[in-house]
XYZ file of C-alpha atoms in Angstrom:
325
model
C -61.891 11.831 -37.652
C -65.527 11.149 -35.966
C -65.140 9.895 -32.721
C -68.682 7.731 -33.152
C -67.779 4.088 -33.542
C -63.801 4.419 -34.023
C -61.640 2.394 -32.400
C -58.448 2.625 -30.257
C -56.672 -0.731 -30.426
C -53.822 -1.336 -28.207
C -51.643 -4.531 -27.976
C -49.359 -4.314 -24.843
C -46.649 -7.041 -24.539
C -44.005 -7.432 -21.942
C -41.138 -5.853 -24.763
C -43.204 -3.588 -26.591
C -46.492 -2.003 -27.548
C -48.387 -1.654 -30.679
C -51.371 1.308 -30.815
C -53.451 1.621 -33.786
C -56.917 4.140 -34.338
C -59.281 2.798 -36.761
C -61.835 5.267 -38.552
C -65.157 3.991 -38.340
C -64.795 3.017 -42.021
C -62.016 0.660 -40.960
C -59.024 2.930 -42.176
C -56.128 3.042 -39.527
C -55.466 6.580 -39.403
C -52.871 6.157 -36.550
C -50.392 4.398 -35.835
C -47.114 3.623 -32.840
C -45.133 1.477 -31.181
C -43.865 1.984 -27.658
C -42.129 0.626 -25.056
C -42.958 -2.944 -22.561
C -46.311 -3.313 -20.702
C -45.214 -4.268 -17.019
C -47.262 -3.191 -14.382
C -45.917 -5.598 -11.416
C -42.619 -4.237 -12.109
C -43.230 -0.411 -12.186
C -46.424 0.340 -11.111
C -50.011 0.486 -12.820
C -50.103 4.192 -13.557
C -46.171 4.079 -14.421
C -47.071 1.328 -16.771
C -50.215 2.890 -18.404
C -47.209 6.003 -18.963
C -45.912 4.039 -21.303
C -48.444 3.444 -23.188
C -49.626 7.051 -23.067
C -46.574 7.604 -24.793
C -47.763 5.461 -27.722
C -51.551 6.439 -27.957
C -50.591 10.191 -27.722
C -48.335 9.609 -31.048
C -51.265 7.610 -32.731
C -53.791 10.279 -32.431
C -51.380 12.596 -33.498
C -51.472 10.509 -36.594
C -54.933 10.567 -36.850
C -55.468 14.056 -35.956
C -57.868 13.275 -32.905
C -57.877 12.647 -29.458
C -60.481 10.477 -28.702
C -62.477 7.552 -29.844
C -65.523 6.043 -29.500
C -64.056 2.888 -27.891
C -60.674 1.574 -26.087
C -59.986 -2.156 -27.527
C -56.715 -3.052 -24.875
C -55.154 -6.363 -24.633
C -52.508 -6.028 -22.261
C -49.865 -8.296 -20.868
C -49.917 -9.195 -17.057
C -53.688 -8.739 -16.951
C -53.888 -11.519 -15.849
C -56.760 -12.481 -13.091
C -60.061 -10.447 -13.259
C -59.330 -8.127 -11.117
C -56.198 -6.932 -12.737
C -58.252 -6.222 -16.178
C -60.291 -4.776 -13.780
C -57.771 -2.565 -12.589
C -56.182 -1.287 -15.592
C -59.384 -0.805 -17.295
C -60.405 1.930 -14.433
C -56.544 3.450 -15.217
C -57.143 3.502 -18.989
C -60.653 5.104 -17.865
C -58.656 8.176 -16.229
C -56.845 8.852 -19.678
C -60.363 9.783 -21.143
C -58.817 7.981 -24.562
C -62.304 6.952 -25.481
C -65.767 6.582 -24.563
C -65.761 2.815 -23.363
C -62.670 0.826 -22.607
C -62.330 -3.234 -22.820
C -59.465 -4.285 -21.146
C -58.442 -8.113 -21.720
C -54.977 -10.348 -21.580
C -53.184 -9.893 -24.253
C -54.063 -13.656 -25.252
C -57.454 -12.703 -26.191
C -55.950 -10.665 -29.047
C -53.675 -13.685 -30.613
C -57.136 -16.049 -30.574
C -59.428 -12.876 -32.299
C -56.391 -12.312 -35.093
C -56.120 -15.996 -35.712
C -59.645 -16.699 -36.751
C -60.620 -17.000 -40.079
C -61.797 -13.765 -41.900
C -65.638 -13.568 -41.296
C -65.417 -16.254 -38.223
C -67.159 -15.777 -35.189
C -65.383 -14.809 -32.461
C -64.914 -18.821 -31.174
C -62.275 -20.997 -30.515
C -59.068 -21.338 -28.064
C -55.614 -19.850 -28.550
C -52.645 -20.652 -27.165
C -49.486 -18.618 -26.521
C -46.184 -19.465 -26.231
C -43.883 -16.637 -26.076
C -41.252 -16.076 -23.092
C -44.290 -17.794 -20.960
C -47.182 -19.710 -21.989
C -51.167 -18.732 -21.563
C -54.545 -20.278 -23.057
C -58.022 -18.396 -23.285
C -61.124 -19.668 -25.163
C -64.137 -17.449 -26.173
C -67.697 -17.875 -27.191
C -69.596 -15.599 -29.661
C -71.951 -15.163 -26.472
C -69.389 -13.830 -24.120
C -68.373 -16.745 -22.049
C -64.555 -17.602 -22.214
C -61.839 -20.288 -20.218
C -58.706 -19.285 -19.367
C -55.980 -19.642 -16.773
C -54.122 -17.594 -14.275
C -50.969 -18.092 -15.801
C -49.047 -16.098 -13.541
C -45.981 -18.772 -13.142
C -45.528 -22.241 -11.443
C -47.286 -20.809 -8.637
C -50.978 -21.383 -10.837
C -49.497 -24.813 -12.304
C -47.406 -23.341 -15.381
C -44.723 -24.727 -17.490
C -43.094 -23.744 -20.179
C -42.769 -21.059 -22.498
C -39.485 -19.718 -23.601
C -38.374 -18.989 -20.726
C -39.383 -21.635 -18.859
C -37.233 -23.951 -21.996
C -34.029 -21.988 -21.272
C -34.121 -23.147 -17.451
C -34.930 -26.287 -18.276
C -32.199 -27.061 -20.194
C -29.772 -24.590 -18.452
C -31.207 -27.183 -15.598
C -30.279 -30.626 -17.510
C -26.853 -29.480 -18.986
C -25.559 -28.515 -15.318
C -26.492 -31.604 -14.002
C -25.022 -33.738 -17.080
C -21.888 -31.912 -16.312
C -21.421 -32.680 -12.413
C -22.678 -36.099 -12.730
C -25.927 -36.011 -11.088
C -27.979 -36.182 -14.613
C -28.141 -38.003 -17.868
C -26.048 -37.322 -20.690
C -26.972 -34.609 -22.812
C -25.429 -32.251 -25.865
C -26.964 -29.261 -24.286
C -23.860 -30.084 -21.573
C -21.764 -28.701 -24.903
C -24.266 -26.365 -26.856
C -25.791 -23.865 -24.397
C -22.230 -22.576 -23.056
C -20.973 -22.778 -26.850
C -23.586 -20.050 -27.776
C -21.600 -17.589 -25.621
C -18.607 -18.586 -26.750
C -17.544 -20.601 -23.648
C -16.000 -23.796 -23.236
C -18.177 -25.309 -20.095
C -21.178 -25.345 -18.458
C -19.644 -24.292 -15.327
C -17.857 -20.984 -17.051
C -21.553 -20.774 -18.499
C -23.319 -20.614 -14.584
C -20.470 -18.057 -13.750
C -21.065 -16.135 -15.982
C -25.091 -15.627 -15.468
C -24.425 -15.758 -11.778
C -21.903 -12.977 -11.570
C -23.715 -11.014 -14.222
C -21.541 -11.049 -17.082
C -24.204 -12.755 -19.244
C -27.656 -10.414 -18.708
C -30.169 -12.428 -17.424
C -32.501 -11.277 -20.566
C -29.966 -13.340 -22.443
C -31.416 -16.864 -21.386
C -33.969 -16.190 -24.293
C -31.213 -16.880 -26.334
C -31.221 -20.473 -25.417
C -34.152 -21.607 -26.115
C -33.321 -21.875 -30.184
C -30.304 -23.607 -29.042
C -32.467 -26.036 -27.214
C -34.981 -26.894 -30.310
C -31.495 -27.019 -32.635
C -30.199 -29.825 -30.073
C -33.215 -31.542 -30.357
C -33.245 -31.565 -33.701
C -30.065 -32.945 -34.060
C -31.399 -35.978 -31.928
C -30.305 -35.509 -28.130
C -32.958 -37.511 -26.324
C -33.031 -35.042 -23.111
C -33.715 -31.742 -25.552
C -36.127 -33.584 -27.212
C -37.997 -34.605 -23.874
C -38.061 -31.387 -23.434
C -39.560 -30.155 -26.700
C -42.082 -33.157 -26.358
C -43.096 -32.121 -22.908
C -43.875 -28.290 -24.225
C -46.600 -29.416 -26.830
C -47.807 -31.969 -24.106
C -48.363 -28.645 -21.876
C -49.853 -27.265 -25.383
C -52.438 -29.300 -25.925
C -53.134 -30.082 -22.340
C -54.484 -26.701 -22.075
C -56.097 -26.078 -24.831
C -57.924 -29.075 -24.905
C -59.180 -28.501 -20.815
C -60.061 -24.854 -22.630
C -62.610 -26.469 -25.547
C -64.042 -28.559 -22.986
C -64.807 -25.476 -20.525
C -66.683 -24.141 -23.461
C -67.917 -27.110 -24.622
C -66.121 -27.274 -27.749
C -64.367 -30.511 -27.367
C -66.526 -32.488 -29.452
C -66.791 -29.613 -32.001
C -65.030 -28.224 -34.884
C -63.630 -25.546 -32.954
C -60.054 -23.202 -34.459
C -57.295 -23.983 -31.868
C -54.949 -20.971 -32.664
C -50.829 -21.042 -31.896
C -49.098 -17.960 -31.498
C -46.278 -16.505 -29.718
C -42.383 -16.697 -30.798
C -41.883 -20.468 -30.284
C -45.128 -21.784 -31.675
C -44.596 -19.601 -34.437
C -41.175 -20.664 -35.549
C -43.471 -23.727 -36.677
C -39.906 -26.431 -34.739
C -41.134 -29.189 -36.607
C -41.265 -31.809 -33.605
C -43.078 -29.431 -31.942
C -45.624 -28.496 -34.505
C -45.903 -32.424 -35.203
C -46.537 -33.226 -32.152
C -49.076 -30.880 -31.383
C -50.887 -31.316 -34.538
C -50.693 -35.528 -33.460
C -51.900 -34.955 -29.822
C -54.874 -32.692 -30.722
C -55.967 -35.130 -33.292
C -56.359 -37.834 -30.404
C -58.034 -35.665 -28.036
C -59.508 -33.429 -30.199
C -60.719 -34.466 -33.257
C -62.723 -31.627 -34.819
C -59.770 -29.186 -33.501
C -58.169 -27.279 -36.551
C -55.070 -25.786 -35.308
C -53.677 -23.080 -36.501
C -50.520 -21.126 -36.161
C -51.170 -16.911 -36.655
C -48.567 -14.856 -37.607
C -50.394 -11.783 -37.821
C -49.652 -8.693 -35.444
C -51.423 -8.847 -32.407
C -52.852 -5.742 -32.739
C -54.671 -7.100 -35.317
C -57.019 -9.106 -32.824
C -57.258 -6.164 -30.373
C -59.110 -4.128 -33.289
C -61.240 -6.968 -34.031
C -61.942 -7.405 -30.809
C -62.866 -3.390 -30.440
C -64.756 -3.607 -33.585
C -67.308 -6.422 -31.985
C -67.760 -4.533 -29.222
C -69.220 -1.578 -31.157
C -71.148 -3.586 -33.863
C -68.958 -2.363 -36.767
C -70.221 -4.383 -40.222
C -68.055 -7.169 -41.565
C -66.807 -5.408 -44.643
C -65.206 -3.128 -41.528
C -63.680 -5.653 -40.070
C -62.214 -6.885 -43.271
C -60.990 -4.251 -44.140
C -58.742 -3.994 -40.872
C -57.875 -7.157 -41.392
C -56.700 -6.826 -45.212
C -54.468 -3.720 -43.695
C -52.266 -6.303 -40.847
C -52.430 -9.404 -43.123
């Protein structure tokens, strides 16, 4: 394979990685999956290991071991001086001859939009946590620390489990309003009480990767009609749209037909309340919004991305596209 104006494409999340090479013809000759992306917890070069791991197998695939250009959209790059950071560590591997290093959110918006679509619009992600970027075809973008509730955050997965891990302890003891959760988040584990449930997460006998778990429990409560999960589920697509609609207006998309894209595990499920909502909101505060929820691999997006970067022709890009979708 010609180094020239391939592409390495690299999608790092906090529970797993996804590497693909793409031939300057827009074949993907390579392909892995590896481990989590988690710098603050291990270390940048440890980190960038792990994805060594991955890339090595890909361009075994391919039968190379460069490319022309690094496309990486990485989880926990998340100020400019992280991407900054990684990008000089992904320099050091000599994987290609340019690297682009962005937040992983970057590559959910650049997969969502429409086949042929300029690279325009806002995404927003909703996986364990929650992030929004924008971007412009001419390079400007909006986006948010999103590093926690220390830079305003709320939300995401996670963020749901506490929440109503939060609400059902305090409906139990008396301090809080009434609430099914009280019942369905310790029946889950098969336990009888919210207090057995806090035991067991406190003493460890429930892993504390486990709280994930919750968080369908929580949309299945609401569904069923308790008015505390459904605050709840209302106050996530509030959060939603509240960012992505401060995002258009950074970019001055507000009053445009702009592609608002939803991705991540619980926008994807498409909760109906949820989605509803959302959908309702945006159409008061954004009118020309078209949301969107993308499905696609986000590894998708990080080849796109790459594939801007080195001016590869549309029938390229479609044709990494028609390979993910």
């Amino acid at each position: 394979m010609g180094v020239g104006t391939s592409v390495l494409a690299i999608d790092a999340g906090n529970s797993k990685t996804d590497v693909a090479v793409v031939a300057a013809d827009g074949r993907i000759v390579g392909a892995a999956r590896g481990g989590g992306f988690q710098p603050p917890q291990v270390g940048v070069e440890t980190a960038v290991d792990v994805l060594a791991d991955a890339v090595t197998r890909a361009f075994a695939a391919a039968g190379a071991d460069s490319v022309g250009h690094v496309s990486a959209c990485l989880a926990n790059a998340d100020l400019p001086v992280e991407e900054r950071e990684l990008a000089e560590a992904l320099r050091r591997r000599a994987w290609g001859a340019s690297v682009d290093v962005r937040n992983d959110t970057f590559a959910v918006l650049r997969a969502g939009l429409l086949e042929d679509a300029e690279p325009r619009g806002v995404a927003v992600v909703c996986g364990a946590g929650i992030n929004c970027v924008g971007m412009l075809p001419d390079g400007r973008t909006a986006r948010f620390p999103a590093i926690g509730r220390i830079s305003g955050d709320w939300g995401g997965g996670g963020g749901l489990a506490e929440e109503a891990l939060w609400h059902a302890a305090r409906a139990e003891d008396g301090r809080g309003e009434p609430t099914a959760l009280r019942e369905t988040l310790p029946a889950h584990f098969g336990l009888e009480s919210m207090y057995a449930l806090i035991e067991a997460l406190h003493l460890g006998r429930i892993t504390p990767v486990r709280r994930h778990e919750l968080t369908p429990v929580l949309f299945a409560t609401a569904a069923a009609g308790d008015a505390v999960a459904r605050a709840l589920v209302d106050r996530m697509a509030d959060e939603v749209v509240a960012m992505s609609t401060v995002a258009l207006d950074r970019l001055g998309l507000l009053d445009e037909a702009a592609p608002v894209v939803l991705g991540g595990s619980v926008l994807a499920a498409r909760h109906p309340q949820l989605d509803d909502r959302i959908r309702a909101l945006l159409a008061e505060r954004a009118p020309k919004a078209a949301p969107r929820v993308v499905t696609a691999r986000p590894v998708l997006g990080a080849a796109l991305l790459g594939l801007d970067q080195v001016g590869a022709p549309t029938d390229v890009h479609a044709r990494v596209r028609g390979h993910y979708e």
